[in-house]
């Protein structure tokens, strides 16, 4: 498991411990962790949740009248330092 996968998994576990239901999605260059935030989340829980997502490369909150509040965090995947970095057909 890469360092970025470990970080994303740790964020998800800690959000679960705070009472949220995180969803983890793998993408090519990053991993996202999202969780719906209930209106009843206490101030202490908000502090804890913000400490958790601070470990991500980026995080934010989307609030809409249709979907409620969604907390999101993005963890970038590490870029290989050697090997076929440019992909097929890449010339150096």
XYZ file of N, CA and C in Angstrom:
276
model
N 0.848 -1.171 0.000
C 0.000 0.000 0.000
C 0.899 1.241 0.000
N 0.623 2.169 -0.895
C 1.442 3.377 -1.000
C 1.128 4.344 0.152
N 1.990 5.334 0.310
C 1.802 6.323 1.375
C 0.492 7.084 1.188
N 0.144 7.400 -0.061
C -1.098 8.130 -0.306
C -2.315 7.267 0.030
N -2.247 5.980 -0.246
C -3.356 5.077 0.091
C -3.506 4.957 1.608
N -2.381 4.904 2.301
C -2.407 4.827 3.763
C -3.037 6.092 4.344
N -2.653 7.255 3.816
C -3.208 8.526 4.293
C -4.712 8.591 4.058
N -5.157 8.242 2.855
C -6.596 8.273 2.540
C -7.363 7.297 3.429
N -6.819 6.111 3.636
C -7.488 5.126 4.492
C -7.559 5.618 5.938
N -6.497 6.253 6.407
C -6.488 6.775 7.774
C -7.519 7.887 7.939
N -7.643 8.738 6.941
C -8.656 9.797 6.984
C -10.045 9.172 7.063
N -10.307 8.169 6.247
C -11.612 7.503 6.250
C -11.912 6.858 7.600
N -10.929 6.196 8.182
C -11.126 5.542 9.482
C -11.426 6.581 10.560
N -10.689 7.673 10.553
C -10.885 8.712 11.568
C -12.227 9.432 11.387
N -12.662 9.614 10.140
C -13.982 10.202 9.921
C -15.073 9.266 10.427
N -14.885 7.970 10.212
C -15.838 6.982 10.733
C -15.900 7.049 12.257
N -14.740 7.161 12.886
C -14.690 7.247 14.347
C -15.393 8.508 14.858
N -15.432 9.548 14.019
C -16.117 10.790 14.395
C -17.619 10.714 14.125
N -18.082 9.562 13.613
C -19.512 9.374 13.397
C -19.986 9.626 11.974
N -19.061 9.883 11.042
C -19.447 10.098 9.650
C -19.318 8.798 8.871
N -19.877 8.767 7.667
C -19.795 7.586 6.797
C -19.003 7.951 5.541
N -17.695 7.787 5.590
C -16.868 8.189 4.450
C -16.961 7.232 3.273
N -16.784 7.807 2.076
C -16.689 7.037 0.837
C -15.323 7.347 0.241
N -14.599 6.316 -0.124
C -13.263 6.484 -0.704
C -13.331 6.104 -2.171
N -12.784 6.969 -3.032
C -12.759 6.710 -4.472
C -11.350 6.891 -4.997
N -10.871 5.875 -5.714
C -9.546 5.926 -6.327
C -9.648 6.536 -7.716
N -8.746 7.441 -8.017
C -8.620 8.042 -9.348
C -7.180 7.849 -9.804
N -6.875 8.215 -11.019
C -5.540 8.003 -11.558
C -4.467 8.717 -10.751
N -4.678 9.992 -10.448
C -3.634 10.780 -9.799
C -3.932 11.135 -8.343
N -5.100 10.760 -7.852
C -5.460 11.110 -6.482
C -6.538 10.167 -5.961
N -6.743 10.237 -4.654
C -7.812 9.496 -3.986
C -8.695 10.515 -3.284
N -10.009 10.341 -3.392
C -10.929 11.239 -2.696
C -11.610 10.507 -1.544
N -11.864 11.261 -0.501
C -12.641 10.775 0.641
C -13.764 11.791 0.830
N -15.005 11.323 0.805
C -16.160 12.197 0.969
C -17.054 11.649 2.071
N -17.745 12.563 2.751
C -18.690 12.143 3.781
C -19.770 13.205 3.934
N -21.003 12.757 4.086
C -22.102 13.680 4.377
C -21.964 14.132 5.825
N -22.183 15.415 6.052
C -22.072 15.975 7.397
C -23.480 16.316 7.887
N -23.927 15.682 8.957
C -25.282 15.962 9.460
C -25.363 17.350 10.103
N -26.541 17.908 10.092
C -26.758 19.213 10.720
C -26.505 19.172 12.227
N -26.586 17.993 12.795
C -26.469 17.840 14.248
C -25.032 17.670 14.731
N -24.054 17.793 13.853
C -22.651 17.609 14.253
C -22.259 18.700 15.246
N -21.748 18.296 16.390
C -21.392 19.254 17.444
C -20.134 20.045 17.082
N -19.905 21.128 17.790
C -18.720 21.963 17.562
C -17.445 21.170 17.823
N -17.438 20.345 18.860
C -16.257 19.518 19.150
C -15.998 18.521 18.025
N -17.051 17.936 17.497
C -16.896 16.991 16.389
C -16.386 17.706 15.141
N -16.853 18.940 14.900
C -16.363 19.711 13.753
C -14.854 19.932 13.872
N -14.386 20.285 15.080
C -12.950 20.483 15.283
C -12.181 19.208 14.966
N -12.691 18.088 15.444
C -12.049 16.801 15.205
C -12.010 16.471 13.710
N -13.124 16.677 13.027
C -13.225 16.398 11.594
C -12.253 17.280 10.807
N -12.146 18.548 11.185
C -11.211 19.444 10.498
C -9.758 19.046 10.731
N -9.446 18.553 11.930
C -8.097 18.038 12.194
C -7.797 16.833 11.294
N -8.801 16.001 11.096
C -8.636 14.806 10.269
C -8.331 15.185 8.821
N -9.151 16.041 8.220
C -8.968 16.367 6.805
C -7.743 17.253 6.570
N -7.194 17.830 7.618
C -5.974 18.632 7.474
C -4.797 17.774 7.008
N -4.898 16.462 7.157
C -3.843 15.552 6.678
C -3.889 15.371 5.159
N -4.965 15.798 4.527
C -5.110 15.673 3.067
C -4.342 16.787 2.365
N -4.154 16.622 1.057
C -3.516 17.673 0.268
C -4.461 18.840 0.040
N -5.748 18.549 -0.093
C -6.787 19.576 -0.262
C -8.044 19.067 0.422
N -8.857 19.986 0.916
C -10.144 19.586 1.477
C -11.108 20.755 1.397
N -12.381 20.444 1.544
C -13.387 21.489 1.477
C -14.749 20.963 1.882
N -15.729 21.837 1.756
C -17.101 21.500 2.103
C -18.012 22.060 1.023
N -18.892 21.210 0.516
C -19.892 21.637 -0.460
C -21.237 21.563 0.243
N -21.953 22.682 0.254
C -23.262 22.717 0.909
C -24.305 23.185 -0.101
N -25.317 22.344 -0.313
C -26.409 22.709 -1.215
C -27.732 22.368 -0.551
N -28.781 23.003 -1.006
C -30.099 22.703 -0.459
C -30.603 21.337 -0.929
N -30.059 20.844 -2.037
C -30.488 19.548 -2.568
C -29.748 18.370 -1.941
N -28.446 18.509 -1.739
C -27.634 17.379 -1.287
C -27.087 17.518 0.127
N -27.430 18.562 0.824
C -26.914 18.748 2.172
C -25.466 19.195 2.151
N -24.710 18.775 3.156
C -23.298 19.171 3.270
C -22.401 17.958 3.045
N -21.481 18.091 2.103
C -20.533 17.029 1.795
C -19.120 17.532 2.077
N -18.445 16.887 2.992
C -17.050 17.175 3.290
C -16.202 16.340 2.342
N -15.180 16.948 1.744
C -14.337 16.190 0.825
C -12.871 16.438 1.136
N -12.051 15.440 0.832
C -10.608 15.533 0.995
C -9.953 14.832 -0.189
N -8.849 15.380 -0.659
C -8.106 14.812 -1.779
C -6.681 14.522 -1.326
N -6.235 13.304 -1.597
C -4.852 12.918 -1.330
C -4.218 12.575 -2.665
N -3.205 13.348 -3.051
C -2.514 13.079 -4.320
C -1.687 11.813 -4.212
N -1.669 11.059 -5.298
C -0.831 9.870 -5.357
C 0.589 10.302 -5.681
N 1.529 9.578 -5.157
C 2.928 9.926 -5.386
C 3.309 9.642 -6.828
N 4.173 10.477 -7.364
C 4.642 10.334 -8.737
C 5.918 9.507 -8.711
N 6.043 8.504 -9.585
C 7.263 7.705 -9.594
C 8.463 8.569 -9.963
N 9.585 8.315 -9.303
C 10.783 9.102 -9.581
C 11.677 8.448 -10.617
N 11.449 7.178 -10.913
C 12.239 6.477 -11.924
C 11.314 5.644 -12.786
N 11.854 5.080 -13.827
C 11.063 4.200 -14.677
C 10.445 4.955 -15.823
N 9.323 4.470 -16.297
C 8.653 4.997 -17.482
C 7.728 6.147 -17.094
N 8.302 7.239 -16.604
C 7.527 8.365 -16.111
C 6.723 9.026 -17.224
N 7.304 9.124 -18.417
C 6.633 9.808 -19.517
C 5.572 8.983 -20.208
N 5.507 7.714 -19.913
C 4.538 6.846 -20.570
C 5.048 6.336 -21.893
N 4.269 5.508 -22.569
C 4.698 4.945 -23.842
C 4.957 6.047 -24.876
N 6.030 5.913 -25.597
C 6.333 6.846 -26.680
C 6.995 8.132 -26.219
N 7.215 8.285 -24.935
C 7.853 9.496 -24.425
C 9.346 9.450 -24.748
N 9.852 10.526 -25.333
C 11.285 10.583 -25.663
C 11.966 11.574 -24.738
N 13.124 11.168 -24.275
C 13.877 12.055 -23.379
C 14.872 12.856 -24.128
